[in-house]
PDB file of C-alpha atoms in Angstrom:
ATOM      1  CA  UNK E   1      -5.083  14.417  -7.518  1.00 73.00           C
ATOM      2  CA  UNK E   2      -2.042  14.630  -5.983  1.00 83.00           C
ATOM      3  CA  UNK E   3      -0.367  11.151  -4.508  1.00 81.00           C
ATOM      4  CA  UNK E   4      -0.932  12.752  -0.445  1.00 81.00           C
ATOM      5  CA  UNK E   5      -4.433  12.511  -1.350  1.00 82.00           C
ATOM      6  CA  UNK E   6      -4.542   9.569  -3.362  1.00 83.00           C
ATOM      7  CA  UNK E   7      -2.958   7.494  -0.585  1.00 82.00           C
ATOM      8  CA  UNK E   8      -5.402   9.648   1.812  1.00 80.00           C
ATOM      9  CA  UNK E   9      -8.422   8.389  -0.184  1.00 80.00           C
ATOM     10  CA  UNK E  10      -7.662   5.133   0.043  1.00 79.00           C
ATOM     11  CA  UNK E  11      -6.784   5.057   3.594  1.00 79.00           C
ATOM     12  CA  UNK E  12     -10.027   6.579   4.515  1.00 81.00           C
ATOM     13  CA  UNK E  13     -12.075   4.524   2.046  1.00 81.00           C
ATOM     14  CA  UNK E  14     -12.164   0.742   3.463  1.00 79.00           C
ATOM     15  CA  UNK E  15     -13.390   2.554   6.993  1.00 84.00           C
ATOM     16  CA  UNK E  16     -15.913   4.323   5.308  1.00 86.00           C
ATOM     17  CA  UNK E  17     -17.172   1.856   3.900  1.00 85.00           C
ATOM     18  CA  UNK E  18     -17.665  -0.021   7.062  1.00 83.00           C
ATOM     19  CA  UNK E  19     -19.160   2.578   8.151  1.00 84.00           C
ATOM     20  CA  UNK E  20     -21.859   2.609   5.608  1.00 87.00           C
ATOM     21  CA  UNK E  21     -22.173  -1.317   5.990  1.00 85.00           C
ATOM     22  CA  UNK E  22     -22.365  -1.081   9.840  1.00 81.00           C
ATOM     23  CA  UNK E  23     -25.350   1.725   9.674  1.00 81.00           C
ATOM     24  CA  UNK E  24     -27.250  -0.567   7.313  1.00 84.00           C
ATOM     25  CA  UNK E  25     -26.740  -3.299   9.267  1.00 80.00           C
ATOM     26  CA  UNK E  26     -27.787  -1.965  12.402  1.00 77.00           C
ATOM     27  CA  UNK E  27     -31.048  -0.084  10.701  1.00 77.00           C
ATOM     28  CA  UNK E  28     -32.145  -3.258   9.336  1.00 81.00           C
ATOM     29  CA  UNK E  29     -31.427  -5.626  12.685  1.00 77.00           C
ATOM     30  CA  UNK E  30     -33.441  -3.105  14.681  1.00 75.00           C
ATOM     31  CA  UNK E  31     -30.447  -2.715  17.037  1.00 67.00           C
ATOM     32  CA  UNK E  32     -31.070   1.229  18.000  1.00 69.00           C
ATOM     33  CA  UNK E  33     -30.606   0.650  21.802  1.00 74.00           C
ATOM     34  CA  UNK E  34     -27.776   2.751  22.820  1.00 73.00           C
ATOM     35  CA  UNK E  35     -25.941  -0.243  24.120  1.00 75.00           C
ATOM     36  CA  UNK E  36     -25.150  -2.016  20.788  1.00 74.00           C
ATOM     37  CA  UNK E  37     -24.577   1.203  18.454  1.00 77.00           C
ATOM     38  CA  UNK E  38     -21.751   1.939  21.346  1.00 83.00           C
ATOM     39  CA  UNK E  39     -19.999  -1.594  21.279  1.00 82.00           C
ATOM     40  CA  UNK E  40     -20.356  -0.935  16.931  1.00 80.00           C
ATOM     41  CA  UNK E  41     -19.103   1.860  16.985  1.00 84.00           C
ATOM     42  CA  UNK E  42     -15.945   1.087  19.185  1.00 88.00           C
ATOM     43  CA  UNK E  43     -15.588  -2.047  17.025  1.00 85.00           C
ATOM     44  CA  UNK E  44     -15.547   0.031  13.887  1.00 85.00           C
ATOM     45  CA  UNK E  45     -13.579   2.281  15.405  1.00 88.00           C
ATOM     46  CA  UNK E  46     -10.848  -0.111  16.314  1.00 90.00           C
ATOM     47  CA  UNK E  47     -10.818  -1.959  12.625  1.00 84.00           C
ATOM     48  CA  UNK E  48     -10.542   1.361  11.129  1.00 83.00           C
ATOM     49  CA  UNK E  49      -7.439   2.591  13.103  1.00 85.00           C
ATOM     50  CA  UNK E  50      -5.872  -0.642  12.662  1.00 84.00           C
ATOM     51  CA  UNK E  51      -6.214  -0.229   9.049  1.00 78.00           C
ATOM     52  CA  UNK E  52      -5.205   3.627   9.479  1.00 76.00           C
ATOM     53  CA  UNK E  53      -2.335   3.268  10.926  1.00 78.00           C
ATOM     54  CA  UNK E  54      -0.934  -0.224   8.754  1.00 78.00           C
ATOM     55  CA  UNK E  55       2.393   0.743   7.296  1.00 77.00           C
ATOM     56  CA  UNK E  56       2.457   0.681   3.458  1.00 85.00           C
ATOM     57  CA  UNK E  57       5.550   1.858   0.849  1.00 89.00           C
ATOM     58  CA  UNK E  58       4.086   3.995  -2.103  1.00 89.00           C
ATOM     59  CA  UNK E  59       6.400   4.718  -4.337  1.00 92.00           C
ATOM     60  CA  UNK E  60       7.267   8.591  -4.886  1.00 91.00           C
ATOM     61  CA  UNK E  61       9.980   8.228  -7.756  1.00 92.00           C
ATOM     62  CA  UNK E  62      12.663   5.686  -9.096  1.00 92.00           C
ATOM     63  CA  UNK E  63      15.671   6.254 -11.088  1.00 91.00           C
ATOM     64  CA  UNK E  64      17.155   2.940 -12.856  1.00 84.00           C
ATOM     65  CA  UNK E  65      20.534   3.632 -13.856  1.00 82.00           C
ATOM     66  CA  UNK E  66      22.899   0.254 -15.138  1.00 78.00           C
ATOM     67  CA  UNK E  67      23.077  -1.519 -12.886  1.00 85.00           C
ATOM     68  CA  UNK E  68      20.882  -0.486  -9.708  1.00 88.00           C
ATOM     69  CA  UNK E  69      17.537   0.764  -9.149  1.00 90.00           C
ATOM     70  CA  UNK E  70      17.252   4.152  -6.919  1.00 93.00           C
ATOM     71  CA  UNK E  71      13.671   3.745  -5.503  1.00 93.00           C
ATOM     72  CA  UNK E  72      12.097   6.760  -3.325  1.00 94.00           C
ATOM     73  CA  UNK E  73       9.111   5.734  -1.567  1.00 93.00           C
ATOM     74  CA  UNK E  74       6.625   7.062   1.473  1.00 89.00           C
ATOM     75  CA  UNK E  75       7.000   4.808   4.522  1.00 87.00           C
ATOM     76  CA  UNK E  76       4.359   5.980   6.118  1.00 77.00           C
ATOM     77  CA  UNK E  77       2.142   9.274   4.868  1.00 75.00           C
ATOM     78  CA  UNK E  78       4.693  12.267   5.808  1.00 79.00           C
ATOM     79  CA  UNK E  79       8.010   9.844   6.086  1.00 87.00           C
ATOM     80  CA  UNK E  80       9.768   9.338   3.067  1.00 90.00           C
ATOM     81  CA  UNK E  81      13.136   6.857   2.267  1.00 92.00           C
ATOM     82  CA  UNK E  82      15.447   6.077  -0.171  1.00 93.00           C
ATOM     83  CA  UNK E  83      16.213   2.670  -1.214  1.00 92.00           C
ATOM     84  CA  UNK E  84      19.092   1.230  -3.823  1.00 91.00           C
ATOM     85  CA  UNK E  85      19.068  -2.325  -4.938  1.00 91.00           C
ATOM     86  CA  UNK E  86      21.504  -3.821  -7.182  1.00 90.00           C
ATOM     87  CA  UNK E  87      19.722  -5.584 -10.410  1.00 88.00           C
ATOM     88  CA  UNK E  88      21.714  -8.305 -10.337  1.00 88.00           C
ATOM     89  CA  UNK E  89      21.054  -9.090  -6.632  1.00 90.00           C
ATOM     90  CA  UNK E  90      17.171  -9.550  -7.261  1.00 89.00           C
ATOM     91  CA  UNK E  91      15.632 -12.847  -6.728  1.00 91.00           C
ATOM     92  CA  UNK E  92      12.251 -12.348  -8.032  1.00 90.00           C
ATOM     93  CA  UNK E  93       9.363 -10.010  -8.628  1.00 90.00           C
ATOM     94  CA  UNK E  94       5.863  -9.954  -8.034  1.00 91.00           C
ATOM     95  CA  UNK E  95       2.960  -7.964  -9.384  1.00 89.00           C
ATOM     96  CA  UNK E  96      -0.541  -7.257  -8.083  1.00 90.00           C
ATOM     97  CA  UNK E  97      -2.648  -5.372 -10.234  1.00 88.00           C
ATOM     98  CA  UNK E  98      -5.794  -3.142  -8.796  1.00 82.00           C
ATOM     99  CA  UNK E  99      -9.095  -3.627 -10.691  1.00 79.00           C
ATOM    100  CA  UNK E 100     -10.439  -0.881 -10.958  1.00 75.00           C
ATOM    101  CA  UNK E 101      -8.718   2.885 -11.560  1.00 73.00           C
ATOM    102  CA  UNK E 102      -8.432   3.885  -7.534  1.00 73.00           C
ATOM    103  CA  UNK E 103      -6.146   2.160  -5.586  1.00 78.00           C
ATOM    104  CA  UNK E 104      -2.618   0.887  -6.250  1.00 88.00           C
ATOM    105  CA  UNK E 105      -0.898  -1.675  -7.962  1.00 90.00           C
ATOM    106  CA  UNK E 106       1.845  -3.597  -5.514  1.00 92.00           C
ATOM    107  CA  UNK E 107       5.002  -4.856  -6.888  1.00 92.00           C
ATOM    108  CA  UNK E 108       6.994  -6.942  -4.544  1.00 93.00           C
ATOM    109  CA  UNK E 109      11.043  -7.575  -5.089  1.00 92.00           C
ATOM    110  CA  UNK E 110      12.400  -9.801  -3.160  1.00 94.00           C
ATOM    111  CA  UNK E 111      16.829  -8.582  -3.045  1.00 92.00           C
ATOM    112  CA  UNK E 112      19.920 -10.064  -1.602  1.00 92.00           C
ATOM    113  CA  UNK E 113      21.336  -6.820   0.652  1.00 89.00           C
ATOM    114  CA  UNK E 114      24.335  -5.891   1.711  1.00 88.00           C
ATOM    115  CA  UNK E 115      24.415  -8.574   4.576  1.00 91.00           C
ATOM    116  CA  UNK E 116      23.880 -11.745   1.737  1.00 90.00           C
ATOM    117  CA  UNK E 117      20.002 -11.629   3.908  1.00 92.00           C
ATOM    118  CA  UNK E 118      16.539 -11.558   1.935  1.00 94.00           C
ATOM    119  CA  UNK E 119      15.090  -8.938   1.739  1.00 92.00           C
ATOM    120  CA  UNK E 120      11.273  -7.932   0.382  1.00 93.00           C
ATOM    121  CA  UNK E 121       9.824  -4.269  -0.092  1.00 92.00           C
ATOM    122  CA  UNK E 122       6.239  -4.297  -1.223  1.00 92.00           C
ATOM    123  CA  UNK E 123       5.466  -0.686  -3.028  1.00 92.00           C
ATOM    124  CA  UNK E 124       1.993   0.707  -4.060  1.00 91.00           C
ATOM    125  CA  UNK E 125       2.304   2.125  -7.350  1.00 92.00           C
ATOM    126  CA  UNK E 126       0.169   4.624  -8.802  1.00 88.00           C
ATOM    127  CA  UNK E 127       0.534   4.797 -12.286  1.00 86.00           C
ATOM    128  CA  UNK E 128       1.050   1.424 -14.186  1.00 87.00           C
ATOM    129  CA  UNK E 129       3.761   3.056 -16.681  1.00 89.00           C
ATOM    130  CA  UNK E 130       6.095   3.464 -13.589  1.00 89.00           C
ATOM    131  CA  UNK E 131       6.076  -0.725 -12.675  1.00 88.00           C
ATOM    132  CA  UNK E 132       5.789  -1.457 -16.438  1.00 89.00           C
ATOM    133  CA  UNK E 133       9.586   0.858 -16.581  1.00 89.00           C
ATOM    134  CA  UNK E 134      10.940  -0.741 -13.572  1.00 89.00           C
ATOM    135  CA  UNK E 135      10.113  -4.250 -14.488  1.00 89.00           C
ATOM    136  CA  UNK E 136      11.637  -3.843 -17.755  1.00 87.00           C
ATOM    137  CA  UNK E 137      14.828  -2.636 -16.629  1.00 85.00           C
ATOM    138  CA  UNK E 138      14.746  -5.772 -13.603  1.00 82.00           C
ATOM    139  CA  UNK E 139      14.429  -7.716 -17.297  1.00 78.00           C
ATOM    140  CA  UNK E 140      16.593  -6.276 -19.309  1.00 64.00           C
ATOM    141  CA  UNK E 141      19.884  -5.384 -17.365  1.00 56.00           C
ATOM    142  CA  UNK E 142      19.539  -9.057 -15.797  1.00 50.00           C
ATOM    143  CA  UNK E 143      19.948 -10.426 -18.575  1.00 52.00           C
TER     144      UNK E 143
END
């Protein structure tokens, strides 16, 4: 599976399950007068494009050379971007593992930029060799 469809899936799987939840919920409360299915529907309708259209970084490819990490992530699901942090300018990392096999994993580095400011990027990882490799060189060449 390809990482288009990946983050695709996983887009489109919270809604759907809503949806499921939402039919059962209405089959069981008796609710089949045209009136409420409507003002469900639009409700579900709204949660799932809100959750659609979130904005979310998964990372397509990194590159840590000595002393920087070169990180190319999707910004959105056609936009890509190109990131470069200095290891010696991170502050701190965070990790979020997924549960179960579908999903992502989000690691969170928290930077110093060019303008001395904080900065965060959160990025959805696919594979769990790819934040095990950048975490280890965060480790390594800070030290």
């Amino acid at each position: 599976m390809t990482l288009k469809n990946k983050i695709l899936l996983n887009k489109f799987l919270v809604p759907m399950m809503l949806l499921v939840v939402l039919i059962i919920y209405v089959l069981s409360q008796n609710y089949l007068e045209f009136g409420f299915i409507i003002y469900y529907l639009i409700l579900w309708l709204i949660v799932s494009l809100f959750l659609f259209y979130k904005q979310k970084n998964h990372l397509i490819e990194y590159n840590a050379e000595p002393n920087e990490l070169k990180i190319k992530y999707y910004t959105g699901i056609n936009k890509t971007a190109e990131k470069i942090i200095q290891i010696d300018k991170i502050v701190s990392n965070k990790l979020e593992t997924r549960m179960f096999d579908l999903g992502f994993d989000v690691l969170s580095i928290k930077y110093i930029d060019e303008q001395n400011l904080y900065d965060l990027i959160d990025l959805r990882v696919n594979k769990k060799e790819d934040w095990i490799d950048i975490l280890t060189s965060i480790k390594t060449k800070a030290e």
